[in-house]
Amino acid sequence: MGKKNRNQNGSGLIRGTLKKVRSGSGFVEQENGDDIFIHADNMKGAMNGDEVLVDLLPPIYWDKNPEGLVDRILNRNVTEVVGTYRRQKGNGFVESVGRKDDAVFIKKKNAGHAKSGDRVVCRITRYPASVYESPEGRITEIIARSDEAGAETKALIRSAGLSKDFPSAVSAQAARAAAEPLTNEEISRRRDLRERTIITIDGADSKDLDDAVSVEATEDGGYRLGVHIADVSHYVPAGSKLDREALKRGNSVYLLNHVIPMLPKTLSNGACSLFEGADRLTMTCEMTFDSEGKETGHEIYESIIRSSARMVYHDVSEILENHDPNLSEHYGDYNGRNITSMLFLMEELAALLRRNRMKHGSIDFDTTESEILLNDLEIPTDIRPAERRTANKLIEEFMLAANRTVAEHFCRMEVPFVYRIHEQPEPSRITEVKHVLRIFGLSLPGVPDQIHPAELARVLEQAAGKPGEEVVNTVILHAMSKARYSTECEGHFGLAFRYYCHFTSPIRRYPDLMVHRIIRVILSGGLDDRTARSMEAAAQEAAEVSSRTEREALELERDVEKMKKSQYMLGHLGEIAEGVISGVTEYGFYVRLPNTVEGLVRLESLHDDYYEFDPDRIRVLGIRNHRTFTLGDIVRIQVLSADPALRRIDFRLAEE
């Protein structure tokens, strides 16, 4: 947030971090959250990420946002730039992967063994003194050669400060922990569930299997659900080098076929992964439900399990949706266990849990995610909507139930904890949603600052199956506040849960690991005042760090997805397709294709008239012919251009 100082003339200077965009301009955030726009000509040599003092221009010079110019650079926070090396007549330049900074000039003697097109790291040796100068640097690392598979993705990973590799001391500690045999003492103090029918259900390519489930029918016609989670806290001692590295990373990052794990593979894909037939230490949340799906009791305890089957979403969905005879028979007697019958029992319970959740106002966004298929060279060969089938939804319901139960249990105990919270949307965002919904003939009752999630859920239900459904889902989703971690139990607006935490993925999320660690201390009776204070501080740090790393991971995931979509569309230039207008701005409108790819139709490409942006009706309007392009309209487009480096796709109307 910006801190106000005073200059000698008494005018206000605003301190903040500069965030540049690809045009060369940028923004600095004020204390009230508003952004100050800085034109590229007013940067005074500042680079993306630098801490600066900004002098506001008089309001008469503003466009929409407050505008200013960089008065002084306080801290140069950028010491290196990751990008593509372009050689020109001996010397060369490094273009940053995000194109958010001027190219870094590289003298021939400072290029090392880099060749044109390589993805590299260059260290800044001289910063620009004005907007008319370029920074100068020296190449210190070659990330990937120009023809290497996944070169751009590797550069994006490196630019985010991430690495698949771990410090040697951390890897060694993880290897020692993974190699330790399970002692009889450790097994005897846990509840032994190795004879129970417990299965994992994950993606076919998943290697870090940290959750397993079991369901049994109770004598009174109800259900007993067991959610069994890998006990990573047993292998990662608090405060150890392994623990500090996991906290630093905050979470695993999944970038198509690249994974940057939170923990070394010896643990994440080894000792902690709940492989079929392997004895594994777990933390269990066992819940009982009546015949209507209402929870009637629960237990949380340390356990040991032996997974009966490693199942995948596709196979489970085929059994439940289509009664696939081969799969049903195969798992009907799988090592002496009738897993097929348990799957149908799971489906019954999951349907009840979902019905009850929706009845209480939980929002279920039905936005379509992308599935991007890559070849061996990591070139995208197809893009299509990702499937969200019965098995995926089933596991989601069970994880939600466990997360909710664990959060309520320990919140009522008033012990240090890490919760997953989701605050109510800003009233201004809800006002915008109301405005958009009117275009689709939908209404959202209630005042913006007192909206209930049930009202938003009702709107989504009304939009289901109608033109513009995807747009309505996206608009409401974008209006939501960002979920984050906190030591205060403030509830989850989107789920309409009073209590919620993340308990179910300690292999890939540090807050879950922290939650497990706290539970182990409490179950052992070791939470005295001194330990409680220590746990409170550790929980606070975990919440803050993990909220930040999660935001950074999501941004990186979006960048990689946009880059691969742009790369894919390079092979489809000139093709014509039909799509829906998913966004409208003063410079054009976005069109989303059935395969989830989105591109921009720029107003300057429309030659039949002069078009203006009409924000009140979220459309562009022709001045003479009064032709309109409105949010939700179906249009035919032609693929005009695609730029993977800028992660940008441009369309034009097919008729143009």
PDB file of C-alpha atoms in Angstrom, residues 142-393:
ATOM      1  CA  ILE A 142      20.971 -20.402 -20.081  1.00  0.00           C
ATOM      2  CA  ILE A 143      17.588 -21.808 -19.064  1.00  0.00           C
ATOM      3  CA  ALA A 144      16.758 -23.521 -22.352  1.00  0.00           C
ATOM      4  CA  ARG A 145      18.028 -23.541 -25.915  1.00  0.00           C
ATOM      5  CA  SER A 146      15.773 -22.089 -28.600  1.00  0.00           C
ATOM      6  CA  ASP A 147      14.749 -25.520 -29.917  1.00  0.00           C
ATOM      7  CA  GLU A 148      14.350 -27.170 -26.516  1.00  0.00           C
ATOM      8  CA  ALA A 149      10.950 -28.602 -25.584  1.00  0.00           C
ATOM      9  CA  GLY A 150       9.008 -26.342 -23.225  1.00  0.00           C
ATOM     10  CA  ALA A 151      11.586 -23.535 -23.410  1.00  0.00           C
ATOM     11  CA  GLU A 152       9.045 -20.744 -22.855  1.00  0.00           C
ATOM     12  CA  THR A 153       7.400 -22.550 -19.929  1.00  0.00           C
ATOM     13  CA  LYS A 154      10.784 -23.099 -18.301  1.00  0.00           C
ATOM     14  CA  ALA A 155      11.535 -19.394 -18.681  1.00  0.00           C
ATOM     15  CA  LEU A 156       8.211 -18.437 -17.083  1.00  0.00           C
ATOM     16  CA  ILE A 157       8.935 -20.787 -14.176  1.00  0.00           C
ATOM     17  CA  ARG A 158      12.374 -19.252 -13.687  1.00  0.00           C
ATOM     18  CA  SER A 159      11.003 -15.694 -13.940  1.00  0.00           C
ATOM     19  CA  ALA A 160       8.587 -16.497 -11.115  1.00  0.00           C
ATOM     20  CA  GLY A 161      11.543 -17.466  -8.909  1.00  0.00           C
ATOM     21  CA  LEU A 162      10.486 -21.114  -8.803  1.00  0.00           C
ATOM     22  CA  SER A 163      12.563 -24.255  -9.195  1.00  0.00           C
ATOM     23  CA  LYS A 164      11.853 -27.965  -9.362  1.00  0.00           C
ATOM     24  CA  ASP A 165      15.152 -28.570  -7.598  1.00  0.00           C
ATOM     25  CA  PHE A 166      15.624 -28.395  -3.841  1.00  0.00           C
ATOM     26  CA  PRO A 167      18.686 -27.397  -1.795  1.00  0.00           C
ATOM     27  CA  SER A 168      20.852 -30.457  -1.176  1.00  0.00           C
ATOM     28  CA  ALA A 169      20.321 -30.315   2.596  1.00  0.00           C
ATOM     29  CA  VAL A 170      16.536 -30.301   2.101  1.00  0.00           C
ATOM     30  CA  SER A 171      16.637 -33.211  -0.355  1.00  0.00           C
ATOM     31  CA  ALA A 172      18.874 -35.179   2.012  1.00  0.00           C
ATOM     32  CA  GLN A 173      16.537 -34.611   4.959  1.00  0.00           C
ATOM     33  CA  ALA A 174      13.535 -35.682   2.878  1.00  0.00           C
ATOM     34  CA  ALA A 175      15.352 -38.821   1.715  1.00  0.00           C
ATOM     35  CA  ARG A 176      16.236 -39.771   5.299  1.00  0.00           C
ATOM     36  CA  ALA A 177      12.668 -39.226   6.462  1.00  0.00           C
ATOM     37  CA  ALA A 178      11.256 -41.273   3.575  1.00  0.00           C
ATOM     38  CA  ALA A 179      13.663 -44.141   4.257  1.00  0.00           C
ATOM     39  CA  GLU A 180      12.729 -44.505   7.911  1.00  0.00           C
ATOM     40  CA  PRO A 181      10.769 -47.748   8.433  1.00  0.00           C
ATOM     41  CA  LEU A 182       7.427 -47.645  10.227  1.00  0.00           C
ATOM     42  CA  THR A 183       8.052 -48.800  13.780  1.00  0.00           C
ATOM     43  CA  ASN A 184       5.702 -50.994  15.779  1.00  0.00           C
ATOM     44  CA  GLU A 185       5.512 -48.196  18.334  1.00  0.00           C
ATOM     45  CA  GLU A 186       4.274 -45.724  15.724  1.00  0.00           C
ATOM     46  CA  ILE A 187       1.748 -48.195  14.309  1.00  0.00           C
ATOM     47  CA  SER A 188       0.426 -49.243  17.711  1.00  0.00           C
ATOM     48  CA  ARG A 189      -0.422 -45.705  18.795  1.00  0.00           C
ATOM     49  CA  ARG A 190      -2.558 -45.153  15.676  1.00  0.00           C
ATOM     50  CA  ARG A 191      -5.925 -46.597  14.730  1.00  0.00           C
ATOM     51  CA  ASP A 192      -5.248 -49.467  12.345  1.00  0.00           C
ATOM     52  CA  LEU A 193      -7.518 -49.246   9.274  1.00  0.00           C
ATOM     53  CA  ARG A 194      -5.511 -51.511   6.990  1.00  0.00           C
ATOM     54  CA  GLU A 195      -8.311 -54.080   6.737  1.00  0.00           C
ATOM     55  CA  ARG A 196     -10.900 -51.467   5.777  1.00  0.00           C
ATOM     56  CA  THR A 197     -11.804 -50.992   2.097  1.00  0.00           C
ATOM     57  CA  ILE A 198     -10.225 -47.622   1.309  1.00  0.00           C
ATOM     58  CA  ILE A 199      -9.495 -46.294  -2.181  1.00  0.00           C
ATOM     59  CA  THR A 200      -7.867 -43.325  -3.887  1.00  0.00           C
ATOM     60  CA  ILE A 201      -9.522 -41.603  -6.874  1.00  0.00           C
ATOM     61  CA  ASP A 202      -7.295 -39.244  -8.838  1.00  0.00           C
ATOM     62  CA  GLY A 203      -6.313 -38.230 -12.353  1.00  0.00           C
ATOM     63  CA  ALA A 204      -4.618 -40.879 -14.458  1.00  0.00           C
ATOM     64  CA  ASP A 205      -1.309 -38.953 -14.419  1.00  0.00           C
ATOM     65  CA  SER A 206      -1.362 -37.974 -10.739  1.00  0.00           C
ATOM     66  CA  LYS A 207       1.659 -39.057  -8.717  1.00  0.00           C
ATOM     67  CA  ASP A 208       1.069 -37.310  -5.379  1.00  0.00           C
ATOM     68  CA  LEU A 209      -1.891 -39.242  -3.970  1.00  0.00           C
ATOM     69  CA  ASP A 210      -2.625 -37.537  -0.656  1.00  0.00           C
ATOM     70  CA  ASP A 211      -6.324 -38.341  -0.095  1.00  0.00           C
ATOM     71  CA  ALA A 212      -8.206 -41.618   0.184  1.00  0.00           C
ATOM     72  CA  VAL A 213     -11.864 -42.301   0.952  1.00  0.00           C
ATOM     73  CA  SER A 214     -14.125 -45.029   2.310  1.00  0.00           C
ATOM     74  CA  VAL A 215     -17.904 -45.256   2.737  1.00  0.00           C
ATOM     75  CA  GLU A 216     -19.919 -47.830   4.664  1.00  0.00           C
ATOM     76  CA  ALA A 217     -23.641 -48.196   5.263  1.00  0.00           C
ATOM     77  CA  THR A 218     -24.631 -47.932   8.927  1.00  0.00           C
ATOM     78  CA  GLU A 219     -27.260 -50.111  10.615  1.00  0.00           C
ATOM     79  CA  ASP A 220     -29.693 -47.194  10.930  1.00  0.00           C
ATOM     80  CA  GLY A 221     -29.738 -46.558   7.166  1.00  0.00           C
ATOM     81  CA  GLY A 222     -27.104 -43.842   7.221  1.00  0.00           C
ATOM     82  CA  TYR A 223     -23.509 -43.606   6.062  1.00  0.00           C
ATOM     83  CA  ARG A 224     -20.019 -43.603   7.550  1.00  0.00           C
ATOM     84  CA  LEU A 225     -17.580 -41.554   5.469  1.00  0.00           C
ATOM     85  CA  GLY A 226     -13.847 -41.789   6.053  1.00  0.00           C
ATOM     86  CA  VAL A 227     -11.532 -39.177   4.552  1.00  0.00           C
ATOM     87  CA  HIS A 228      -7.968 -40.374   5.074  1.00  0.00           C
ATOM     88  CA  ILE A 229      -5.211 -37.857   4.355  1.00  0.00           C
ATOM     89  CA  ALA A 230      -1.471 -38.500   4.120  1.00  0.00           C
ATOM     90  CA  ASP A 231       0.133 -37.536   7.446  1.00  0.00           C
ATOM     91  CA  VAL A 232       2.902 -35.398   5.975  1.00  0.00           C
ATOM     92  CA  SER A 233       3.515 -33.746   9.356  1.00  0.00           C
ATOM     93  CA  HIS A 234       5.065 -37.023  10.567  1.00  0.00           C
ATOM     94  CA  TYR A 235       7.853 -36.625   8.005  1.00  0.00           C
ATOM     95  CA  VAL A 236       8.338 -32.845   8.114  1.00  0.00           C
ATOM     96  CA  PRO A 237       9.463 -31.642  11.578  1.00  0.00           C
ATOM     97  CA  ALA A 238       8.424 -28.094  12.467  1.00  0.00           C
ATOM     98  CA  GLY A 239      11.213 -25.573  11.941  1.00  0.00           C
ATOM     99  CA  SER A 240      13.467 -27.999  10.034  1.00  0.00           C
ATOM    100  CA  LYS A 241      15.172 -27.078   6.768  1.00  0.00           C
ATOM    101  CA  LEU A 242      12.601 -29.222   4.997  1.00  0.00           C
ATOM    102  CA  ASP A 243       9.778 -27.365   6.728  1.00  0.00           C
ATOM    103  CA  ARG A 244      11.189 -23.902   5.988  1.00  0.00           C
ATOM    104  CA  GLU A 245      11.597 -24.769   2.299  1.00  0.00           C
ATOM    105  CA  ALA A 246       7.997 -26.061   2.157  1.00  0.00           C
ATOM    106  CA  LEU A 247       6.755 -22.833   3.755  1.00  0.00           C
ATOM    107  CA  LYS A 248       8.822 -20.737   1.347  1.00  0.00           C
ATOM    108  CA  ARG A 249       7.162 -22.496  -1.591  1.00  0.00           C
ATOM    109  CA  GLY A 250       3.735 -22.438   0.054  1.00  0.00           C
ATOM    110  CA  ASN A 251       2.188 -24.823  -2.435  1.00  0.00           C
ATOM    111  CA  SER A 252       2.932 -27.044  -5.387  1.00  0.00           C
ATOM    112  CA  VAL A 253       2.462 -25.451  -8.795  1.00  0.00           C
ATOM    113  CA  TYR A 254       0.971 -27.419 -11.689  1.00  0.00           C
ATOM    114  CA  LEU A 255       1.750 -26.099 -15.188  1.00  0.00           C
ATOM    115  CA  LEU A 256       0.366 -28.650 -17.654  1.00  0.00           C
ATOM    116  CA  ASN A 257       3.125 -31.285 -17.709  1.00  0.00           C
ATOM    117  CA  HIS A 258       5.459 -29.323 -15.400  1.00  0.00           C
ATOM    118  CA  VAL A 259       5.141 -29.675 -11.638  1.00  0.00           C
ATOM    119  CA  ILE A 260       7.042 -27.555  -9.134  1.00  0.00           C
ATOM    120  CA  PRO A 261       6.459 -29.546  -5.933  1.00  0.00           C
ATOM    121  CA  MET A 262       6.254 -28.146  -2.419  1.00  0.00           C
ATOM    122  CA  LEU A 263       8.103 -31.208  -1.100  1.00  0.00           C
ATOM    123  CA  PRO A 264      10.861 -33.355  -2.654  1.00  0.00           C
ATOM    124  CA  LYS A 265       9.609 -36.307  -4.702  1.00  0.00           C
ATOM    125  CA  THR A 266      10.930 -38.827  -2.197  1.00  0.00           C
ATOM    126  CA  LEU A 267       8.062 -37.655   0.010  1.00  0.00           C
ATOM    127  CA  SER A 268       5.456 -36.175  -2.364  1.00  0.00           C
ATOM    128  CA  ASN A 269       5.595 -39.056  -4.850  1.00  0.00           C
ATOM    129  CA  GLY A 270       6.974 -41.600  -2.409  1.00  0.00           C
ATOM    130  CA  ALA A 271       6.605 -42.127   1.332  1.00  0.00           C
ATOM    131  CA  CYS A 272       3.595 -39.809   1.689  1.00  0.00           C
ATOM    132  CA  SER A 273       1.723 -40.935  -1.409  1.00  0.00           C
ATOM    133  CA  LEU A 274      -1.119 -43.360  -0.672  1.00  0.00           C
ATOM    134  CA  PHE A 275      -0.160 -46.094  -3.112  1.00  0.00           C
ATOM    135  CA  GLU A 276      -2.304 -49.179  -3.552  1.00  0.00           C
ATOM    136  CA  GLY A 277      -1.209 -51.984  -1.228  1.00  0.00           C
ATOM    137  CA  ALA A 278       1.285 -49.829   0.710  1.00  0.00           C
ATOM    138  CA  ASP A 279       1.064 -49.121   4.456  1.00  0.00           C
ATOM    139  CA  ARG A 280       0.772 -45.369   4.910  1.00  0.00           C
ATOM    140  CA  LEU A 281       0.439 -43.042   7.891  1.00  0.00           C
ATOM    141  CA  THR A 282      -2.668 -40.901   7.668  1.00  0.00           C
ATOM    142  CA  MET A 283      -4.862 -38.410   9.480  1.00  0.00           C
ATOM    143  CA  THR A 284      -8.496 -39.478   9.355  1.00  0.00           C
ATOM    144  CA  CYS A 285     -11.689 -37.455   9.594  1.00  0.00           C
ATOM    145  CA  GLU A 286     -14.497 -39.964  10.008  1.00  0.00           C
ATOM    146  CA  MET A 287     -18.059 -38.648   9.760  1.00  0.00           C
ATOM    147  CA  THR A 288     -21.446 -40.289  10.153  1.00  0.00           C
ATOM    148  CA  PHE A 289     -24.557 -39.106   8.314  1.00  0.00           C
ATOM    149  CA  ASP A 290     -28.209 -40.043   8.570  1.00  0.00           C
ATOM    150  CA  SER A 291     -30.284 -41.215   5.594  1.00  0.00           C
ATOM    151  CA  GLU A 292     -30.854 -37.560   4.580  1.00  0.00           C
ATOM    152  CA  GLY A 293     -27.149 -36.701   4.529  1.00  0.00           C
ATOM    153  CA  LYS A 294     -27.130 -34.717   7.770  1.00  0.00           C
ATOM    154  CA  GLU A 295     -23.964 -35.160   9.832  1.00  0.00           C
ATOM    155  CA  THR A 296     -24.653 -36.909  13.109  1.00  0.00           C
ATOM    156  CA  GLY A 297     -21.135 -37.245  14.489  1.00  0.00           C
ATOM    157  CA  HIS A 298     -17.444 -37.304  13.717  1.00  0.00           C
ATOM    158  CA  GLU A 299     -13.992 -38.360  14.917  1.00  0.00           C
ATOM    159  CA  ILE A 300     -10.581 -37.002  13.967  1.00  0.00           C
ATOM    160  CA  TYR A 301      -7.644 -39.287  14.668  1.00  0.00           C
ATOM    161  CA  GLU A 302      -4.235 -40.530  13.558  1.00  0.00           C
ATOM    162  CA  SER A 303      -4.400 -43.724  11.534  1.00  0.00           C
ATOM    163  CA  ILE A 304      -2.595 -46.159   9.288  1.00  0.00           C
ATOM    164  CA  ILE A 305      -4.192 -47.392   6.061  1.00  0.00           C
ATOM    165  CA  ARG A 306      -3.457 -49.686   3.143  1.00  0.00           C
ATOM    166  CA  SER A 307      -5.197 -48.480  -0.014  1.00  0.00           C
ATOM    167  CA  SER A 308      -7.268 -51.229  -1.614  1.00  0.00           C
ATOM    168  CA  ALA A 309      -7.255 -49.712  -5.101  1.00  0.00           C
ATOM    169  CA  ARG A 310      -5.702 -46.821  -7.019  1.00  0.00           C
ATOM    170  CA  MET A 311      -8.644 -45.646  -9.133  1.00  0.00           C
ATOM    171  CA  VAL A 312      -8.931 -42.872 -11.710  1.00  0.00           C
ATOM    172  CA  TYR A 313     -11.732 -40.379 -12.343  1.00  0.00           C
ATOM    173  CA  HIS A 314     -12.509 -41.722 -15.808  1.00  0.00           C
ATOM    174  CA  ASP A 315     -13.024 -45.331 -14.714  1.00  0.00           C
ATOM    175  CA  VAL A 316     -15.116 -44.418 -11.682  1.00  0.00           C
ATOM    176  CA  SER A 317     -17.288 -42.112 -13.804  1.00  0.00           C
ATOM    177  CA  GLU A 318     -17.765 -44.839 -16.408  1.00  0.00           C
ATOM    178  CA  ILE A 319     -18.944 -47.238 -13.693  1.00  0.00           C
ATOM    179  CA  LEU A 320     -21.328 -44.735 -12.095  1.00  0.00           C
ATOM    180  CA  GLU A 321     -22.630 -43.010 -15.226  1.00  0.00           C
ATOM    181  CA  ASN A 322     -22.680 -45.827 -17.776  1.00  0.00           C
ATOM    182  CA  HIS A 323     -22.481 -48.987 -15.637  1.00  0.00           C
ATOM    183  CA  ASP A 324     -19.513 -50.071 -17.740  1.00  0.00           C
ATOM    184  CA  PRO A 325     -19.746 -53.901 -17.561  1.00  0.00           C
ATOM    185  CA  ASN A 326     -16.028 -54.631 -17.798  1.00  0.00           C
ATOM    186  CA  LEU A 327     -14.987 -52.081 -15.188  1.00  0.00           C
ATOM    187  CA  SER A 328     -17.923 -52.964 -12.919  1.00  0.00           C
ATOM    188  CA  GLU A 329     -16.982 -56.635 -13.025  1.00  0.00           C
ATOM    189  CA  HIS A 330     -13.272 -55.910 -12.598  1.00  0.00           C
ATOM    190  CA  TYR A 331     -13.826 -53.890  -9.424  1.00  0.00           C
ATOM    191  CA  GLY A 332     -16.737 -56.037  -8.232  1.00  0.00           C
ATOM    192  CA  ASP A 333     -14.227 -58.542  -6.902  1.00  0.00           C
ATOM    193  CA  TYR A 334     -10.944 -56.672  -6.699  1.00  0.00           C
ATOM    194  CA  ASN A 335      -8.549 -58.584  -4.457  1.00  0.00           C
ATOM    195  CA  GLY A 336     -11.551 -59.962  -2.613  1.00  0.00           C
ATOM    196  CA  ARG A 337     -13.253 -56.569  -2.146  1.00  0.00           C
ATOM    197  CA  ASN A 338     -16.445 -55.318  -3.800  1.00  0.00           C
ATOM    198  CA  ILE A 339     -15.321 -51.817  -4.665  1.00  0.00           C
ATOM    199  CA  THR A 340     -18.029 -51.350  -7.292  1.00  0.00           C
ATOM    200  CA  SER A 341     -20.804 -51.566  -4.693  1.00  0.00           C
ATOM    201  CA  MET A 342     -18.950 -49.067  -2.482  1.00  0.00           C
ATOM    202  CA  LEU A 343     -18.732 -46.643  -5.410  1.00  0.00           C
ATOM    203  CA  PHE A 344     -22.511 -46.604  -5.788  1.00  0.00           C
ATOM    204  CA  LEU A 345     -22.849 -46.059  -2.041  1.00  0.00           C
ATOM    205  CA  MET A 346     -20.420 -43.141  -2.392  1.00  0.00           C
ATOM    206  CA  GLU A 347     -22.532 -41.714  -5.214  1.00  0.00           C
ATOM    207  CA  GLU A 348     -25.639 -41.833  -2.988  1.00  0.00           C
ATOM    208  CA  LEU A 349     -23.926 -39.990  -0.148  1.00  0.00           C
ATOM    209  CA  ALA A 350     -22.267 -37.415  -2.402  1.00  0.00           C
ATOM    210  CA  ALA A 351     -25.658 -36.564  -3.960  1.00  0.00           C
ATOM    211  CA  LEU A 352     -27.159 -36.000  -0.496  1.00  0.00           C
ATOM    212  CA  LEU A 353     -24.228 -33.834   0.598  1.00  0.00           C
ATOM    213  CA  ARG A 354     -24.461 -31.741  -2.550  1.00  0.00           C
ATOM    214  CA  ARG A 355     -28.242 -31.341  -2.213  1.00  0.00           C
ATOM    215  CA  ASN A 356     -27.892 -30.128   1.369  1.00  0.00           C
ATOM    216  CA  ARG A 357     -25.028 -27.816   0.477  1.00  0.00           C
ATOM    217  CA  MET A 358     -26.967 -26.210  -2.352  1.00  0.00           C
ATOM    218  CA  LYS A 359     -30.063 -25.906  -0.163  1.00  0.00           C
ATOM    219  CA  HIS A 360     -28.073 -23.764   2.261  1.00  0.00           C
ATOM    220  CA  GLY A 361     -26.938 -21.402  -0.510  1.00  0.00           C
ATOM    221  CA  SER A 362     -23.601 -22.785  -1.638  1.00  0.00           C
ATOM    222  CA  ILE A 363     -22.535 -21.429  -5.037  1.00  0.00           C
ATOM    223  CA  ASP A 364     -21.493 -24.009  -7.610  1.00  0.00           C
ATOM    224  CA  PHE A 365     -19.759 -22.253 -10.491  1.00  0.00           C
ATOM    225  CA  ASP A 366     -20.094 -24.240 -13.692  1.00  0.00           C
ATOM    226  CA  THR A 367     -17.310 -22.453 -15.536  1.00  0.00           C
ATOM    227  CA  THR A 368     -15.503 -24.477 -18.160  1.00  0.00           C
ATOM    228  CA  GLU A 369     -11.800 -25.054 -17.635  1.00  0.00           C
ATOM    229  CA  SER A 370      -9.382 -25.867 -20.430  1.00  0.00           C
ATOM    230  CA  GLU A 371      -7.660 -29.132 -21.175  1.00  0.00           C
ATOM    231  CA  ILE A 372      -4.534 -28.523 -23.250  1.00  0.00           C
ATOM    232  CA  LEU A 373      -2.942 -31.565 -24.891  1.00  0.00           C
ATOM    233  CA  LEU A 374       0.788 -31.396 -25.676  1.00  0.00           C
ATOM    234  CA  ASN A 375       3.074 -33.556 -27.789  1.00  0.00           C
ATOM    235  CA  ASP A 376       6.576 -34.668 -26.821  1.00  0.00           C
ATOM    236  CA  LEU A 377       7.956 -31.256 -27.833  1.00  0.00           C
ATOM    237  CA  GLU A 378       5.351 -29.584 -25.579  1.00  0.00           C
ATOM    238  CA  ILE A 379       3.602 -28.105 -28.593  1.00  0.00           C
ATOM    239  CA  PRO A 380      -0.184 -27.966 -28.066  1.00  0.00           C
ATOM    240  CA  THR A 381      -2.023 -30.396 -30.359  1.00  0.00           C
ATOM    241  CA  ASP A 382      -5.559 -29.826 -29.078  1.00  0.00           C
ATOM    242  CA  ILE A 383      -7.498 -27.643 -26.668  1.00  0.00           C
ATOM    243  CA  ARG A 384     -10.908 -28.650 -25.350  1.00  0.00           C
ATOM    244  CA  PRO A 385     -13.191 -28.126 -22.359  1.00  0.00           C
ATOM    245  CA  ALA A 386     -12.054 -30.180 -19.381  1.00  0.00           C
ATOM    246  CA  GLU A 387     -14.449 -32.838 -18.147  1.00  0.00           C
ATOM    247  CA  ARG A 388     -15.934 -32.489 -14.688  1.00  0.00           C
ATOM    248  CA  ARG A 389     -17.682 -35.794 -14.291  1.00  0.00           C
ATOM    249  CA  THR A 390     -19.414 -37.706 -11.517  1.00  0.00           C
ATOM    250  CA  ALA A 391     -16.209 -38.999  -9.905  1.00  0.00           C
ATOM    251  CA  ASN A 392     -14.648 -35.526  -9.762  1.00  0.00           C
ATOM    252  CA  LYS A 393     -17.765 -34.098  -8.118  1.00  0.00           C
TER     253      LYS A 393
END
